Amino acid sequence: MKQTELQEITLIGLSLPEKTTNENGQAQKDCGKLWERFQAEGCITKIPNKLDDEIYAVYHDYDGDFTQPYSYFIGCKVSPGTKVPEGLYQLTIPKGEYRKITTSGKMPECIADAWREIWEKEEELNRGYIADFEVYGKKDQNGEQAEIDIYLSTDSAKPFQSPNEV
């Protein structure tokens, strides 16, 4: 785990219409459906001014800790001020200190395993529950050896801005 300072990140993509929860595997279903929609609707091709081809999956607007409801967003990093296409949303990840964890292995199991480990270490991590996110890029395409970065917000991250539909 590595502590890192991040600048504000502007994203455009899709958001769950309502909060989800980790209770009874609901988030796995809800987030999986949003990924399916993101891919089926070709959202990555509809996002203007992408700064790269990485996809961000963001957990935000927590009602408390990971056991409470939260919002979920999938999108790509864009230049600030980019016009949001109809049907998509904008989300801003705030500037601040984040803990970076790199997980590797077979997808999607390695992501689920990483989150279980994070939840087990909850007290020692002192999470901020502002915006936590995964970054998917070329390395996650490596079959059995996929590599994904997870960023956990700390208390130093600035207040969060909710997604806006245009």
PDB file of C-alpha atoms in Angstrom:
ATOM      1  CA  MET A   1       0.000   0.000   0.000  1.00  0.00           C
ATOM      2  CA  LYS A   2       1.359   3.356  -1.055  1.00  0.00           C
ATOM      3  CA  GLN A   3       0.234   6.827   0.086  1.00  0.00           C
ATOM      4  CA  THR A   4      -0.158   9.185  -2.875  1.00  0.00           C
ATOM      5  CA  GLU A   5      -1.369  12.754  -3.484  1.00  0.00           C
ATOM      6  CA  LEU A   6      -3.867  13.063  -6.343  1.00  0.00           C
ATOM      7  CA  GLN A   7      -5.114  16.143  -8.106  1.00  0.00           C
ATOM      8  CA  GLU A   8      -8.820  16.544  -8.856  1.00  0.00           C
ATOM      9  CA  ILE A   9     -10.042  14.100 -11.525  1.00  0.00           C
ATOM     10  CA  THR A  10     -13.025  14.871 -13.776  1.00  0.00           C
ATOM     11  CA  LEU A  11     -14.916  11.882 -15.172  1.00  0.00           C
ATOM     12  CA  ILE A  12     -17.805  11.389 -17.571  1.00  0.00           C
ATOM     13  CA  GLY A  13     -19.773   8.147 -17.608  1.00  0.00           C
ATOM     14  CA  LEU A  14     -22.723   6.321 -16.056  1.00  0.00           C
ATOM     15  CA  SER A  15     -24.058   6.331 -12.506  1.00  0.00           C
ATOM     16  CA  LEU A  16     -26.340   3.936 -10.682  1.00  0.00           C
ATOM     17  CA  PRO A  17     -29.757   5.605 -10.397  1.00  0.00           C
ATOM     18  CA  GLU A  18     -29.910   4.775  -6.674  1.00  0.00           C
ATOM     19  CA  LYS A  19     -27.437   3.841  -3.968  1.00  0.00           C
ATOM     20  CA  THR A  20     -26.436   0.224  -3.529  1.00  0.00           C
ATOM     21  CA  THR A  21     -25.234  -1.785  -0.545  1.00  0.00           C
ATOM     22  CA  ASN A  22     -22.840  -4.657   0.090  1.00  0.00           C
ATOM     23  CA  GLU A  23     -25.610  -6.420   2.030  1.00  0.00           C
ATOM     24  CA  ASN A  24     -26.682  -9.776   0.536  1.00  0.00           C
ATOM     25  CA  GLY A  25     -24.456  -9.278  -2.529  1.00  0.00           C
ATOM     26  CA  GLN A  26     -26.656  -6.437  -3.829  1.00  0.00           C
ATOM     27  CA  ALA A  27     -23.731  -4.238  -4.904  1.00  0.00           C
ATOM     28  CA  GLN A  28     -22.241  -7.058  -6.948  1.00  0.00           C
ATOM     29  CA  LYS A  29     -25.523  -7.323  -8.890  1.00  0.00           C
ATOM     30  CA  ASP A  30     -26.080  -3.555  -9.253  1.00  0.00           C
ATOM     31  CA  CYS A  31     -22.503  -2.724 -10.204  1.00  0.00           C
ATOM     32  CA  GLY A  32     -22.356  -5.676 -12.599  1.00  0.00           C
ATOM     33  CA  LYS A  33     -25.491  -4.411 -14.387  1.00  0.00           C
ATOM     34  CA  LEU A  34     -23.981  -0.928 -14.683  1.00  0.00           C
ATOM     35  CA  TRP A  35     -20.819  -2.435 -16.243  1.00  0.00           C
ATOM     36  CA  GLU A  36     -22.994  -4.383 -18.688  1.00  0.00           C
ATOM     37  CA  ARG A  37     -24.849  -1.201 -19.631  1.00  0.00           C
ATOM     38  CA  PHE A  38     -21.585   0.771 -19.968  1.00  0.00           C
ATOM     39  CA  GLN A  39     -20.282  -1.822 -22.423  1.00  0.00           C
ATOM     40  CA  ALA A  40     -23.567  -2.555 -24.269  1.00  0.00           C
ATOM     41  CA  GLU A  41     -24.244   1.142 -24.921  1.00  0.00           C
ATOM     42  CA  GLY A  42     -20.673   1.774 -26.073  1.00  0.00           C
ATOM     43  CA  CYS A  43     -20.308   4.523 -23.486  1.00  0.00           C
ATOM     44  CA  ILE A  44     -16.534   4.687 -23.839  1.00  0.00           C
ATOM     45  CA  THR A  45     -16.989   5.844 -27.454  1.00  0.00           C
ATOM     46  CA  LYS A  46     -19.529   8.522 -26.438  1.00  0.00           C
ATOM     47  CA  ILE A  47     -17.232  10.236 -23.921  1.00  0.00           C
ATOM     48  CA  PRO A  48     -15.585  13.328 -25.482  1.00  0.00           C
ATOM     49  CA  ASN A  49     -12.085  14.643 -24.666  1.00  0.00           C
ATOM     50  CA  LYS A  50     -10.898  11.450 -22.939  1.00  0.00           C
ATOM     51  CA  LEU A  51      -7.400  11.911 -21.565  1.00  0.00           C
ATOM     52  CA  ASP A  52      -6.664   8.171 -21.903  1.00  0.00           C
ATOM     53  CA  ASP A  53      -8.467   4.841 -22.309  1.00  0.00           C
ATOM     54  CA  GLU A  54      -8.549   3.951 -18.616  1.00  0.00           C
ATOM     55  CA  ILE A  55     -11.921   3.287 -17.006  1.00  0.00           C
ATOM     56  CA  TYR A  56     -12.630   4.413 -13.459  1.00  0.00           C
ATOM     57  CA  ALA A  57     -15.123   2.631 -11.182  1.00  0.00           C
ATOM     58  CA  VAL A  58     -15.901   4.996  -8.288  1.00  0.00           C
ATOM     59  CA  TYR A  59     -17.580   4.282  -4.945  1.00  0.00           C
ATOM     60  CA  HIS A  60     -18.774   7.540  -3.385  1.00  0.00           C
ATOM     61  CA  ASP A  61     -21.450   9.375  -1.402  1.00  0.00           C
ATOM     62  CA  TYR A  62     -21.227   6.831   1.415  1.00  0.00           C
ATOM     63  CA  ASP A  63     -23.915   6.889   4.119  1.00  0.00           C
ATOM     64  CA  GLY A  64     -21.229   5.722   6.554  1.00  0.00           C
ATOM     65  CA  ASP A  65     -18.656   2.971   6.086  1.00  0.00           C
ATOM     66  CA  PHE A  66     -18.600   0.064   3.618  1.00  0.00           C
ATOM     67  CA  THR A  67     -21.520  -1.613   5.409  1.00  0.00           C
ATOM     68  CA  GLN A  68     -23.824   1.323   4.565  1.00  0.00           C
ATOM     69  CA  PRO A  69     -25.369   2.379   1.209  1.00  0.00           C
ATOM     70  CA  TYR A  70     -23.193   4.216  -1.325  1.00  0.00           C
ATOM     71  CA  SER A  71     -23.270   5.460  -4.915  1.00  0.00           C
ATOM     72  CA  TYR A  72     -21.374   3.901  -7.833  1.00  0.00           C
ATOM     73  CA  PHE A  73     -20.093   5.467 -11.067  1.00  0.00           C
ATOM     74  CA  ILE A  74     -18.194   4.153 -14.119  1.00  0.00           C
ATOM     75  CA  GLY A  75     -16.460   6.536 -16.501  1.00  0.00           C
ATOM     76  CA  CYS A  76     -13.350   7.944 -18.132  1.00  0.00           C
ATOM     77  CA  LYS A  77     -11.080  10.840 -17.243  1.00  0.00           C
ATOM     78  CA  VAL A  78     -11.733  13.963 -19.310  1.00  0.00           C
ATOM     79  CA  SER A  79     -10.450  17.513 -19.571  1.00  0.00           C
ATOM     80  CA  PRO A  80     -12.139  19.834 -17.048  1.00  0.00           C
ATOM     81  CA  GLY A  81     -14.949  21.800 -18.675  1.00  0.00           C
ATOM     82  CA  THR A  82     -15.834  19.026 -21.129  1.00  0.00           C
ATOM     83  CA  LYS A  83     -19.487  19.155 -22.182  1.00  0.00           C
ATOM     84  CA  VAL A  84     -21.369  16.139 -20.892  1.00  0.00           C
ATOM     85  CA  PRO A  85     -23.281  14.247 -23.622  1.00  0.00           C
ATOM     86  CA  GLU A  86     -26.975  13.620 -23.106  1.00  0.00           C
ATOM     87  CA  GLY A  87     -27.638  10.546 -20.985  1.00  0.00           C
ATOM     88  CA  LEU A  88     -24.201  10.591 -19.338  1.00  0.00           C
ATOM     89  CA  TYR A  89     -23.053  12.112 -16.064  1.00  0.00           C
ATOM     90  CA  GLN A  90     -20.038  14.001 -14.752  1.00  0.00           C
ATOM     91  CA  LEU A  91     -18.315  13.128 -11.497  1.00  0.00           C
ATOM     92  CA  THR A  92     -15.341  14.828  -9.849  1.00  0.00           C
ATOM     93  CA  ILE A  93     -12.950  12.876  -7.636  1.00  0.00           C
ATOM     94  CA  PRO A  94     -11.561  15.409  -5.154  1.00  0.00           C
ATOM     95  CA  LYS A  95      -7.920  16.310  -4.721  1.00  0.00           C
ATOM     96  CA  GLY A  96      -6.283  14.749  -1.681  1.00  0.00           C
ATOM     97  CA  GLU A  97      -4.304  11.919  -0.161  1.00  0.00           C
ATOM     98  CA  TYR A  98      -5.206   8.400  -1.285  1.00  0.00           C
ATOM     99  CA  ARG A  99      -3.864   4.969  -0.440  1.00  0.00           C
ATOM    100  CA  LYS A 100      -3.002   3.025  -3.591  1.00  0.00           C
ATOM    101  CA  ILE A 101      -3.290  -0.751  -3.563  1.00  0.00           C
ATOM    102  CA  THR A 102      -2.375  -2.816  -6.602  1.00  0.00           C
ATOM    103  CA  THR A 103      -4.065  -6.180  -6.886  1.00  0.00           C
ATOM    104  CA  SER A 104      -3.313  -8.880  -9.404  1.00  0.00           C
ATOM    105  CA  GLY A 105      -4.641 -12.239 -10.490  1.00  0.00           C
ATOM    106  CA  LYS A 106      -7.616 -13.571 -12.400  1.00  0.00           C
ATOM    107  CA  MET A 107     -10.420 -11.088 -13.093  1.00  0.00           C
ATOM    108  CA  PRO A 108     -12.844 -10.413 -11.460  1.00  0.00           C
ATOM    109  CA  GLU A 109     -11.868 -12.574  -8.499  1.00  0.00           C
ATOM    110  CA  CYS A 110      -8.759 -10.531  -7.700  1.00  0.00           C
ATOM    111  CA  ILE A 111     -10.887  -7.379  -7.257  1.00  0.00           C
ATOM    112  CA  ALA A 112     -13.349  -9.101  -4.920  1.00  0.00           C
ATOM    113  CA  ASP A 113     -10.454 -10.592  -2.922  1.00  0.00           C
ATOM    114  CA  ALA A 114      -8.765  -7.190  -2.633  1.00  0.00           C
ATOM    115  CA  TRP A 115     -11.946  -5.556  -1.288  1.00  0.00           C
ATOM    116  CA  ARG A 116     -12.468  -8.352   1.258  1.00  0.00           C
ATOM    117  CA  GLU A 117      -8.907  -7.784   2.463  1.00  0.00           C
ATOM    118  CA  ILE A 118      -9.498  -4.006   2.658  1.00  0.00           C
ATOM    119  CA  TRP A 119     -12.666  -4.545   4.711  1.00  0.00           C
ATOM    120  CA  GLU A 120     -10.803  -6.916   7.072  1.00  0.00           C
ATOM    121  CA  LYS A 121      -8.187  -4.192   7.717  1.00  0.00           C
ATOM    122  CA  GLU A 122     -10.823  -1.482   8.131  1.00  0.00           C
ATOM    123  CA  GLU A 123      -9.698  -0.147  11.508  1.00  0.00           C
ATOM    124  CA  GLU A 124      -6.018   0.198  10.608  1.00  0.00           C
ATOM    125  CA  LEU A 125      -6.701   1.871   7.241  1.00  0.00           C
ATOM    126  CA  ASN A 126      -8.572   4.879   8.691  1.00  0.00           C
ATOM    127  CA  ARG A 127     -10.475   5.440   5.452  1.00  0.00           C
ATOM    128  CA  GLY A 128     -12.083   8.760   4.563  1.00  0.00           C
ATOM    129  CA  TYR A 129     -15.095   7.319   2.686  1.00  0.00           C
ATOM    130  CA  ILE A 130     -15.109  10.253   0.282  1.00  0.00           C
ATOM    131  CA  ALA A 131     -14.302   8.576  -3.042  1.00  0.00           C
ATOM    132  CA  ASP A 132     -12.692   5.176  -3.491  1.00  0.00           C
ATOM    133  CA  PHE A 133     -12.004   3.904  -6.978  1.00  0.00           C
ATOM    134  CA  GLU A 134     -10.520   1.241  -9.225  1.00  0.00           C
ATOM    135  CA  VAL A 135      -8.614   2.047 -12.409  1.00  0.00           C
ATOM    136  CA  TYR A 136      -8.903  -0.374 -15.324  1.00  0.00           C
ATOM    137  CA  GLY A 137      -6.461  -0.164 -18.212  1.00  0.00           C
ATOM    138  CA  LYS A 138      -4.239  -2.332 -20.391  1.00  0.00           C
ATOM    139  CA  LYS A 139      -2.933  -4.332 -17.429  1.00  0.00           C
ATOM    140  CA  ASP A 140      -6.371  -5.679 -16.522  1.00  0.00           C
ATOM    141  CA  GLN A 141      -6.528  -7.509 -19.874  1.00  0.00           C
ATOM    142  CA  ASN A 142      -3.755  -9.963 -18.920  1.00  0.00           C
ATOM    143  CA  GLY A 143      -6.059 -12.961 -18.230  1.00  0.00           C
ATOM    144  CA  GLU A 144      -4.797 -14.803 -15.177  1.00  0.00           C
ATOM    145  CA  GLN A 145      -2.315 -12.006 -14.373  1.00  0.00           C
ATOM    146  CA  ALA A 146      -4.566  -8.946 -14.549  1.00  0.00           C
ATOM    147  CA  GLU A 147      -3.374  -5.941 -12.534  1.00  0.00           C
ATOM    148  CA  ILE A 148      -5.725  -3.256 -11.177  1.00  0.00           C
ATOM    149  CA  ASP A 149      -5.048  -0.225  -8.990  1.00  0.00           C
ATOM    150  CA  ILE A 150      -7.456   0.596  -6.156  1.00  0.00           C
ATOM    151  CA  TYR A 151      -7.375   4.027  -4.497  1.00  0.00           C
ATOM    152  CA  LEU A 152      -8.847   4.592  -1.031  1.00  0.00           C
ATOM    153  CA  SER A 153      -9.639   8.132   0.071  1.00  0.00           C
ATOM    154  CA  THR A 154      -8.278   9.410   3.362  1.00  0.00           C
ATOM    155  CA  ASP A 155      -9.652  12.164   5.573  1.00  0.00           C
ATOM    156  CA  SER A 156      -7.513  14.710   3.690  1.00  0.00           C
ATOM    157  CA  ALA A 157      -9.562  14.478   0.482  1.00  0.00           C
ATOM    158  CA  LYS A 158     -11.787  17.505  -0.050  1.00  0.00           C
ATOM    159  CA  PRO A 159     -15.600  17.273   0.095  1.00  0.00           C
ATOM    160  CA  PHE A 160     -17.126  15.302  -2.730  1.00  0.00           C
ATOM    161  CA  GLN A 161     -19.154  16.657  -5.655  1.00  0.00           C
ATOM    162  CA  SER A 162     -22.044  14.403  -6.693  1.00  0.00           C
ATOM    163  CA  PRO A 163     -22.548  13.458 -10.343  1.00  0.00           C
ATOM    164  CA  ASN A 164     -24.539  15.859 -12.475  1.00  0.00           C
ATOM    165  CA  GLU A 165     -26.650  14.869 -15.453  1.00  0.00           C
ATOM    166  CA  VAL A 166     -26.719  17.328 -18.301  1.00  0.00           C
TER     167      VAL A 166
END
